[in-house]
Coordinates of C-alpha atoms and ligand atoms in Angstrom, one line a residue:
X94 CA -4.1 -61.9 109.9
X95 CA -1.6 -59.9 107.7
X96 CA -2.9 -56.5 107.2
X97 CA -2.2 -55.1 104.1
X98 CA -2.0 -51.5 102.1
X99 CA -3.0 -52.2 99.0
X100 CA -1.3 -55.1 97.5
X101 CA 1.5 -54.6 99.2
X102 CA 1.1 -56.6 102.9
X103 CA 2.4 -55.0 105.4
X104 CA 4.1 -57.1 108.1
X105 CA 4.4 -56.3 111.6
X106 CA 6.9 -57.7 114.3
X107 CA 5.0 -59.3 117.0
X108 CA 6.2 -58.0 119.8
X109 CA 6.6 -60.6 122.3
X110 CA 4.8 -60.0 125.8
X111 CA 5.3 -61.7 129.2
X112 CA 2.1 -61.0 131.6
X113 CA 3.1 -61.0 135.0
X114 CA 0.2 -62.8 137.3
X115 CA -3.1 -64.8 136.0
X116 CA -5.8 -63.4 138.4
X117 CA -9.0 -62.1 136.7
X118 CA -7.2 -59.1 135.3
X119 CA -4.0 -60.8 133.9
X120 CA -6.5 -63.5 132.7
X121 CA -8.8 -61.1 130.6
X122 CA -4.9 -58.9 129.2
X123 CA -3.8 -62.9 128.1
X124 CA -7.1 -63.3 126.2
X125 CA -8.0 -60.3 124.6
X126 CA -3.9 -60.7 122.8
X127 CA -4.2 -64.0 122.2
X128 CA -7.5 -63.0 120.1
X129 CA -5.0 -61.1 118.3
X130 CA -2.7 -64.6 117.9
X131 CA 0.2 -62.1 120.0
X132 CA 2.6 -63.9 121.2
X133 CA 1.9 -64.2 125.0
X134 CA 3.7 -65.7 127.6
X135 CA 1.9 -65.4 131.3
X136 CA 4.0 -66.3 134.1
X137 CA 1.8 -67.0 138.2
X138 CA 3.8 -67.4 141.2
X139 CA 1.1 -69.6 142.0
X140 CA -2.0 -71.5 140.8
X141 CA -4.1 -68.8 138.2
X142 CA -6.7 -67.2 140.1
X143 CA -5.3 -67.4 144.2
X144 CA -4.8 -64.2 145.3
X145 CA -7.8 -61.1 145.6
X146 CA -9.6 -62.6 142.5
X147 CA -10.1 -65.8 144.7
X148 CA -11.3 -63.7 148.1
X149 CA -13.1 -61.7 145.7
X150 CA -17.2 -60.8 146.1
X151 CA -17.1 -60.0 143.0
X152 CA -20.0 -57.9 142.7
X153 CA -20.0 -56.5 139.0
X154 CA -21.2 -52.6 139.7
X155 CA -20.4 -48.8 139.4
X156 CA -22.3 -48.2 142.2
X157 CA -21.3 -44.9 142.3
X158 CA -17.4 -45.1 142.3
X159 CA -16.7 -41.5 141.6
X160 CA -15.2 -39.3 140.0
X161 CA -17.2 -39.9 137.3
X162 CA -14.2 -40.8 135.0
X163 CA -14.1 -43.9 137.4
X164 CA -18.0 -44.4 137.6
X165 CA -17.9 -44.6 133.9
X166 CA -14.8 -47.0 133.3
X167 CA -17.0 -49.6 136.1
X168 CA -20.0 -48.5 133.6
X169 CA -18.4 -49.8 130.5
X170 CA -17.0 -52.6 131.6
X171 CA -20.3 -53.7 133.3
X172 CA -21.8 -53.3 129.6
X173 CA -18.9 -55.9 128.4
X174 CA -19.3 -57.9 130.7
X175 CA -22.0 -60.1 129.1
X176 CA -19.6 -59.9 125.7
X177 CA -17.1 -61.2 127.2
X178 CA -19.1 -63.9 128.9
X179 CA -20.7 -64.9 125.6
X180 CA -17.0 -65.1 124.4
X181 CA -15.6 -67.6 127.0
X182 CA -18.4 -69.8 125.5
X183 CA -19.0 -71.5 129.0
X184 CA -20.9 -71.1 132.1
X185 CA -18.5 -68.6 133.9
X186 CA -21.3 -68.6 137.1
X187 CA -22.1 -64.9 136.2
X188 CA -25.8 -64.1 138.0
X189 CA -27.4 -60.7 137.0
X190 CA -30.8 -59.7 139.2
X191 CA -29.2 -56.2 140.8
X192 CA -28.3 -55.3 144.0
X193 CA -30.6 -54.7 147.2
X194 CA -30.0 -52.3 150.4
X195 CA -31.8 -50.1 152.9
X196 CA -31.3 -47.8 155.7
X197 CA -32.5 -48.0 159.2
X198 CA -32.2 -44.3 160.2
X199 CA -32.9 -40.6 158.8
X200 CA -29.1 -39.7 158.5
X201 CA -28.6 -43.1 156.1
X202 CA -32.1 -42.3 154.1
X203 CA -31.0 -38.9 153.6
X204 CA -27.5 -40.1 152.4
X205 CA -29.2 -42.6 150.7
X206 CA -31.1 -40.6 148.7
X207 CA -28.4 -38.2 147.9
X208 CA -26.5 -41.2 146.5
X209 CA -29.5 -42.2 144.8
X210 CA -29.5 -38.5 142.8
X211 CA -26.0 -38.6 142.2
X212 CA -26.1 -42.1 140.0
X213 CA -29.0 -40.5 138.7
X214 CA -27.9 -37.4 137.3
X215 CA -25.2 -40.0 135.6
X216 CA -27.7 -41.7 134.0
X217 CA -27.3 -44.9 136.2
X218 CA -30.5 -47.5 136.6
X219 CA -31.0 -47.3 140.2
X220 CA -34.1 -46.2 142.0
X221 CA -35.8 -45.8 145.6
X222 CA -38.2 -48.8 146.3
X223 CA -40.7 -48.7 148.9
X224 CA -40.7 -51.5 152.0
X225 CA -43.8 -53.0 150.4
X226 CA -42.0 -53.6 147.0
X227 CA -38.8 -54.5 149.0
X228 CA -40.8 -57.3 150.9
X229 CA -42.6 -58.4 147.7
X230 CA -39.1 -58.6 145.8
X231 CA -37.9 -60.5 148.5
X232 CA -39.9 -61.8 151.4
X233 CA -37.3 -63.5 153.2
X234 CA -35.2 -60.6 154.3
X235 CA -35.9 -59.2 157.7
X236 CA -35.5 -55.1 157.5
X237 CA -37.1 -53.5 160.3
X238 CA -37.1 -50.5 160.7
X239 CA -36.5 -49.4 157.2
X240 CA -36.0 -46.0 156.5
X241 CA -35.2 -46.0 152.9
X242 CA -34.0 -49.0 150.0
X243 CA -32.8 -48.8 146.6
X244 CA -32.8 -51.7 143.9
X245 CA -29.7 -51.6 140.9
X246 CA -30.8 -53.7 138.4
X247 CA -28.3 -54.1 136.4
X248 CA -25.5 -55.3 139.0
X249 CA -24.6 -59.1 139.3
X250 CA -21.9 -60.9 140.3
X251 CA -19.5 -63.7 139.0
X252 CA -17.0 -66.8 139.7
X253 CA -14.1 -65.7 139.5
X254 CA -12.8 -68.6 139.1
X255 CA -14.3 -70.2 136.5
X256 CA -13.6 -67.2 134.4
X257 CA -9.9 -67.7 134.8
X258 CA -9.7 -71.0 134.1
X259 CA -12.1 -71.2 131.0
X260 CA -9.9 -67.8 129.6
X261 CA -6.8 -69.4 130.5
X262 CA -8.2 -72.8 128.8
X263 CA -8.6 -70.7 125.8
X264 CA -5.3 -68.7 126.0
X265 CA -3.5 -72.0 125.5
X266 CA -5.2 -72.7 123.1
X267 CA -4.2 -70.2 120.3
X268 CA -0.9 -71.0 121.4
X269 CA 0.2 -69.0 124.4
X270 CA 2.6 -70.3 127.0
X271 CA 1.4 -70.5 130.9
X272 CA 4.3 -70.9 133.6
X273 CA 2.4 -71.6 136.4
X274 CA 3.7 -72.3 139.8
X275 CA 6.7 -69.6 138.8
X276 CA 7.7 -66.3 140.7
X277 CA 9.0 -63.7 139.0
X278 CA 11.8 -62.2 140.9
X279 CA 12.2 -58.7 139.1
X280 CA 12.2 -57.2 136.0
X281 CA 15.2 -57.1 134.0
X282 CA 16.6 -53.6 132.3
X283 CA 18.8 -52.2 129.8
X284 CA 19.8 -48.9 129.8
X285 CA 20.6 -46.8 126.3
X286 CA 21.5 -43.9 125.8
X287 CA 20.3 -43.3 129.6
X288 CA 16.4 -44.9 129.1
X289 CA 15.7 -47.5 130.6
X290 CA 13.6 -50.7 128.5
X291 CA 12.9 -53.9 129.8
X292 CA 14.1 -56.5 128.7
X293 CA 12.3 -59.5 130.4
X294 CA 11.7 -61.2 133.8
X295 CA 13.7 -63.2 136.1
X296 CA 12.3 -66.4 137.3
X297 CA 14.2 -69.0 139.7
X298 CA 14.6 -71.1 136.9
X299 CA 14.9 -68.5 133.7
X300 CA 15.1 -65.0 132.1
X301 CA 12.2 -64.8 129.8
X302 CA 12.7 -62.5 127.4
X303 CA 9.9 -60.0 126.8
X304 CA 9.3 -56.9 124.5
X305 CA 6.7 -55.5 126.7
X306 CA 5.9 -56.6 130.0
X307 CA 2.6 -56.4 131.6
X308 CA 2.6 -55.9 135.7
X309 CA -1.0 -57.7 136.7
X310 CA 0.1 -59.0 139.8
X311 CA -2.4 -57.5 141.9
X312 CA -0.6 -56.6 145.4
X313 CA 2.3 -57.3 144.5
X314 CA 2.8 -54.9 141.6
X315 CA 3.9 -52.3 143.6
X316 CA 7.3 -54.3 144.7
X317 CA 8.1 -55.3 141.2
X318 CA 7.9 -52.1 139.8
X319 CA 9.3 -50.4 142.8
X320 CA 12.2 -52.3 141.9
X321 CA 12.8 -50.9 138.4
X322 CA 12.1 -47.0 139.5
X323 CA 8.2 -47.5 139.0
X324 CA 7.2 -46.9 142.8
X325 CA 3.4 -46.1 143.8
X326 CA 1.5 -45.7 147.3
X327 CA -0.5 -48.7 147.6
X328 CA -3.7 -48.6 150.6
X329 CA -2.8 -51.8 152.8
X330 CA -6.3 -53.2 152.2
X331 CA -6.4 -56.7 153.8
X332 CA -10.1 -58.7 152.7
X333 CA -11.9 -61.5 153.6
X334 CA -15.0 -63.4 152.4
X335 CA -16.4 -66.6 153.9
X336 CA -18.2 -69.0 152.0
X337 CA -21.4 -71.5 153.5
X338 CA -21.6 -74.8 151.7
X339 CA -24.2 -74.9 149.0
X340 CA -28.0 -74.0 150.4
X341 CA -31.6 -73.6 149.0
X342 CA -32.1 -70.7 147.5
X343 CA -32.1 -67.2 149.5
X344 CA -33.0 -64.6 147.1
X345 CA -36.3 -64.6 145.1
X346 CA -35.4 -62.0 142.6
X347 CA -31.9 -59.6 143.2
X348 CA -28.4 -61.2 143.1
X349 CA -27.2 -59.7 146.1
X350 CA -27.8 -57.6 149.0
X351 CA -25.8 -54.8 151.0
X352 CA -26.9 -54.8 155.1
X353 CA -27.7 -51.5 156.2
X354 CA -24.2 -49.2 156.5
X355 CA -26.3 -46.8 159.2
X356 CA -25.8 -50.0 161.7
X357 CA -22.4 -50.7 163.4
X358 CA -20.1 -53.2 162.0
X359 CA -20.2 -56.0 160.5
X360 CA -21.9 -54.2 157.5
X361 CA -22.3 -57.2 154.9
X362 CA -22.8 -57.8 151.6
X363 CA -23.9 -61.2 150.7
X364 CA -24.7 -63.2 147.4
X365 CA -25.7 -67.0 146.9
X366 CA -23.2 -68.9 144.1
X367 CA -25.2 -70.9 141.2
X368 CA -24.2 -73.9 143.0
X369 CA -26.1 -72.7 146.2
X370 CA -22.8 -71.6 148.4
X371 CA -23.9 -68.3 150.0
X372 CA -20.6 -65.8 149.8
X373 CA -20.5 -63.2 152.4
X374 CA -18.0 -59.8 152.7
X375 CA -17.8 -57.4 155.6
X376 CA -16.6 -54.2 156.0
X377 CA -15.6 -51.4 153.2
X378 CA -13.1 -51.4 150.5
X379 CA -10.8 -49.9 153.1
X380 CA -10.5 -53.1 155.3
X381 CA -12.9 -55.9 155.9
X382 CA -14.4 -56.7 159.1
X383 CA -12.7 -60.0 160.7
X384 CA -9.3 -60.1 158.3
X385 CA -8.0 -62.8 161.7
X386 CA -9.7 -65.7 162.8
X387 CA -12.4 -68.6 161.5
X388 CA -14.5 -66.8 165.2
X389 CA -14.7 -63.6 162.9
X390 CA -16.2 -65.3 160.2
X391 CA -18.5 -67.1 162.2
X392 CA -19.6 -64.3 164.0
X393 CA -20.2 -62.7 160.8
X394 CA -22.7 -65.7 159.7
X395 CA -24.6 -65.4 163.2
X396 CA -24.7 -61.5 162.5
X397 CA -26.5 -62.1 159.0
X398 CA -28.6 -64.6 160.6
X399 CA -30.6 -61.3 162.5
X400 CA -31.5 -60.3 158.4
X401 CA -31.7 -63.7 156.5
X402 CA -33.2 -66.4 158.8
X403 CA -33.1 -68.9 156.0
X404 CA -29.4 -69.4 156.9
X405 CA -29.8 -70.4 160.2
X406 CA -27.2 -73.7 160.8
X407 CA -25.4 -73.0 158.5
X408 CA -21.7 -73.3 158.6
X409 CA -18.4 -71.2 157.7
X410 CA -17.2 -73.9 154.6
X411 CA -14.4 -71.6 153.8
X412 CA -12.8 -68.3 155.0
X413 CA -10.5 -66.6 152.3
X414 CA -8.5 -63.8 152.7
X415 CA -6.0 -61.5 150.1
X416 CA -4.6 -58.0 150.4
X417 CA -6.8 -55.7 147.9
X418 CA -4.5 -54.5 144.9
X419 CA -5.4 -50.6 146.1
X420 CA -3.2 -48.0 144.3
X421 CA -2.9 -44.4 146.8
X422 CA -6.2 -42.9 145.8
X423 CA -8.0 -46.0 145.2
X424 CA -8.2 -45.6 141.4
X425 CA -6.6 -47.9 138.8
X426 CA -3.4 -47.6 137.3
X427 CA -3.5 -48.4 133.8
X428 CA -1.1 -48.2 130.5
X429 CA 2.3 -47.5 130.2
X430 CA 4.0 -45.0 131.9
X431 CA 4.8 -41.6 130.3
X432 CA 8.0 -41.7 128.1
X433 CA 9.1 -38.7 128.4
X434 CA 11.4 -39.5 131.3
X435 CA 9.7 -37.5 133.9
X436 CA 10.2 -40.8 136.1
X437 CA 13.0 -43.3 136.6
X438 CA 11.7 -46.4 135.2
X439 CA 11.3 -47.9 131.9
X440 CA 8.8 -47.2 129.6
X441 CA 8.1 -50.4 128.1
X442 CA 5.7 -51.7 131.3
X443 CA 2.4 -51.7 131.0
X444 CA 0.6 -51.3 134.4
X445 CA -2.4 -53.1 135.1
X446 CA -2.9 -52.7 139.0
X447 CA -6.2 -52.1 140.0
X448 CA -9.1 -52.3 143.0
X449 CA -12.7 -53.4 141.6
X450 CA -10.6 -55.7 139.2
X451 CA -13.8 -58.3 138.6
X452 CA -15.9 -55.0 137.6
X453 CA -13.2 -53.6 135.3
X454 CA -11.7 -57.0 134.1
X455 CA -14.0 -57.4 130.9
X456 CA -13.2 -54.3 129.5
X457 CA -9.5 -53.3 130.9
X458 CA -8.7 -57.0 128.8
X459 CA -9.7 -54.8 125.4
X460 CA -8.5 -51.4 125.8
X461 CA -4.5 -52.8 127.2
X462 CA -5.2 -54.9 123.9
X463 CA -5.7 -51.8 122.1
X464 CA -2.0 -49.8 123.5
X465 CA -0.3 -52.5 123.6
X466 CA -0.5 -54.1 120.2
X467 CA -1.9 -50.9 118.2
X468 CA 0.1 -48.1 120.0
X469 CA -3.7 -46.9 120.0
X470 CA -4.0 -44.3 123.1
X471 CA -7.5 -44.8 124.8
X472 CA -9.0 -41.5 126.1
X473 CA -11.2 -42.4 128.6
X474 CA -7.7 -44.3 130.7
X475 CA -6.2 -40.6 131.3
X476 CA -8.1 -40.3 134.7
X477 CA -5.7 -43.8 135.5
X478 CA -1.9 -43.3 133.9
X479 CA 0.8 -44.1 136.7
X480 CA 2.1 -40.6 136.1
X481 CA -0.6 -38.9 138.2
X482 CA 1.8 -40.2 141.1
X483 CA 5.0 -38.5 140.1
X484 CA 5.7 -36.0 142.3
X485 CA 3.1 -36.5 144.2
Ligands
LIG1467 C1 -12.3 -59.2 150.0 C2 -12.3 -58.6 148.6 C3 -13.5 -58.2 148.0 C4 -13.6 -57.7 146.8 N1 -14.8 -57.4 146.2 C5 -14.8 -56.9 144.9 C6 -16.1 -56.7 144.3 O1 -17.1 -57.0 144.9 N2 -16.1 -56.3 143.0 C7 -14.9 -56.0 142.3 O2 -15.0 -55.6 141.2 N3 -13.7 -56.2 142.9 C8 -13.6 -56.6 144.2 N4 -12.4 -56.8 144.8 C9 -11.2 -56.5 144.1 C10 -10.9 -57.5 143.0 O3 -11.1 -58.8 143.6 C11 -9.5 -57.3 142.6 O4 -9.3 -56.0 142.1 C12 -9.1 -58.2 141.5 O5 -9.4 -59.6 141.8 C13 -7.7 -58.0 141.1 O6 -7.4 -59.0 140.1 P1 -5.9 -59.1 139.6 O7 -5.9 -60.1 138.6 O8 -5.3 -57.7 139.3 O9 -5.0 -59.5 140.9 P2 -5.0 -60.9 141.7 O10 -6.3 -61.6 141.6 O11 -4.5 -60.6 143.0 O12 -4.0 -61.8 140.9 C14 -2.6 -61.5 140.9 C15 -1.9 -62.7 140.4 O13 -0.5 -62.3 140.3 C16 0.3 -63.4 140.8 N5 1.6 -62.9 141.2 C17 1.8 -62.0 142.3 N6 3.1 -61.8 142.3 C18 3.7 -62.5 141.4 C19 5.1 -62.6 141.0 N7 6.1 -62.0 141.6 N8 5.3 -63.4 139.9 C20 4.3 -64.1 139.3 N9 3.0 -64.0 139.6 C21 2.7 -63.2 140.6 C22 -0.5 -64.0 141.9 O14 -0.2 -65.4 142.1 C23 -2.0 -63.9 141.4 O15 -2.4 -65.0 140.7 C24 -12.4 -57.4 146.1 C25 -11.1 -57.8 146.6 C26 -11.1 -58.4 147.9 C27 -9.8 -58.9 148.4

């Protein structure tokens, strides 16, 4: 729509904007613009969806994620979650029911508790739950000895998948182009008057032109925008998740469940698909437990066995494995970079490069939409501008 000052309409240029990877947080950039008929061109090496959004648990939380700056952001987004859902008009395979976990020794109640008190004091819906209303919640997890549990409601988890493709599905629709199957090389840049602006991106086949490019390319981020002067440590995060085949239903009320982390390796978290698969992660954010071989990811199965014995037979149907998109200190990089030339890049690249992507997806989508076709500045992003890195 043409806004309009008084009578007189005011027309804008659209700027035109190339999106740079079609995982979950490219996906939701390319469909909050093309709600705003932008002109959008996103360009995937590969097939939409294949890199960490694919090995992805997925687990939609703020659980707690400080600083709080962060533990909100997770927060907001969790609360647009079901907006966005509603938007894509399909089933996108998101289950809500909250998240389930317990200790097994004093140390991890105590720290339990003190976690518990922290989200808490932030207003967060978690709460301590005795064994009795842990067994009666769900009767088919084996816990002994329990020291301490906690139930978050309001957590869930999604398919990552299906949200791509059903935002992508609608992207094309109002008109924006999707080069699929095409790596972008590098960025191209002009310099004037000594500041650098991009112009585009180089493919093997073309140079797209672009106004304003978007860097969601998870991982690799950091190597395109190295290129152009816009370098960032990145944590070397390698994951993997391994999927059963569909099964009968594990959980009687929560969506997933964390193992206990006062017990050595593999701690797991573990969720069961709509369509039955069960989807299980070890390890931390920092490295998951058996990155190496189809023996790690059964050995993982056997290990969750020991707490869900509804599982027993079942097989490893699939073992998928991505680096985590992990800036330096584990917090998001969002917007553009400062232009007032305290680094060497261009200014005209909008970073979205971020760990926790499925949490954040729903709402980074609308606030990038907000700076990059509205100059708007969002507030609550300051915690997560690439400029915290300079100098650093
Ligand atoms: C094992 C594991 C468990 C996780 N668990 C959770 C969780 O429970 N909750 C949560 O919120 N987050 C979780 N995460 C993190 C989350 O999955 C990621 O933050 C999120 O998927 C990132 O999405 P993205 O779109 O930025 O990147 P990606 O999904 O990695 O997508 C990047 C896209 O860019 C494309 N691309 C890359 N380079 C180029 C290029 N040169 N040219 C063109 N295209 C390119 C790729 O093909 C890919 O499609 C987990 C990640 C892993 C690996």
């Amino acid at each position: 729509m043409t806004p309009t000052t008084g009578t007189t309409p005011v027309v804008r240029a659209q700027p035109k904007i190339v999106i740079v990877g079609a995982g979950i947080v490219g996906a939701s950039i390319a469909y909050n613009l093309s709600l705003r008929d932008a002109d959008v061109t996103v360009v995937d090496a590969s097939t939409p969806g294949m890199a960490a959004s694919h090995a992805s648990y997925a687990w939609i939380n703020a659980h707690p994620k400080p600083p709080r700056s962060y533990h909100d952001l997770n927060r907001r987004s969790m609360d647009v979650w079901s907006r966005w859902e509603r938007h894509l008009g399909g089933d996108v395979g998101i289950t809500w029911g909250g998240e389930l976990r317990w200790t097994t020794t004093g140390d991890g109640a105590s720290e339990m508790r003190d976690e518990v008190s922290l989200m808490q004091s932030w207003g967060y819906p978690v709460n301590l739950i005795t064994p009795d209303q842990l067994a009666e919640m769900e009767p088919g997890l084996v816990t002994d000895p329990i020291t301490a549990a906690t139930y978050a409601p309001t957590e869930g988890h999604v398919d990552t998948a299906a949200v791509i493709a059903r935002a992508l599905t609608l992207v094309r629709e109002r008109g924006a182009e999707l080069l699929t199957g095409t790596a972008v090389k590098g960025l191209t840049v002009e310099t004037q008057n000594g500041v650098g602006k991009v112009t585009g991106v180089e493919t093997e086949e073309a140079h797209v032109p672009a106004d304003i490019v978007v860097l969601a390319a998870g991982y690799s981020t950091r190597e395109l925008a190295a290129d152009v002067g816009l370098d960032f440590p990145q944590i070397e995060s390698p994951g993997a998740t391994l999927f059963t085949p569909p099964m009968p239903p594990i959980f009687k009320t929560v969506a997933c469940v964390h193992t206990p982390r006062d017990l050595p390796d593999p701690q797991m978290n573990f969720r069961q698909m709509p369509d039955g698969r069960v989807q299980v992660h070890g390890g931390t954010h920092f490295g998951s437990v058996g990155d190496n071989s189809v023996e790690d990811a059964e050995w993982m199965l056997a290990e969750l066995e020991k707490f869900v014995p509804a599982i027993a037979g079942a097989s490893v149907d699939e073992w998928r494995r991505a680096m985590r998109p992990m800036p330096g200190d584990g917090l998001p990089i969002i917007g553009y970079p400062d232009s007032d030339g305290s680094h060497n890049g261009p200014s005209n690249v909008y970073f979205s490069v971020m760990h926790s992507g499925v949490s954040l997806s729903a709402l980074v989508g609308e606030v990038a939409t907000l700076e990059i076709l509205d100059n708007a500045r969002v507030d609550f992003l300051e915690d997560f501008r690439y400029d915290r890195f300079l100098g650093v």
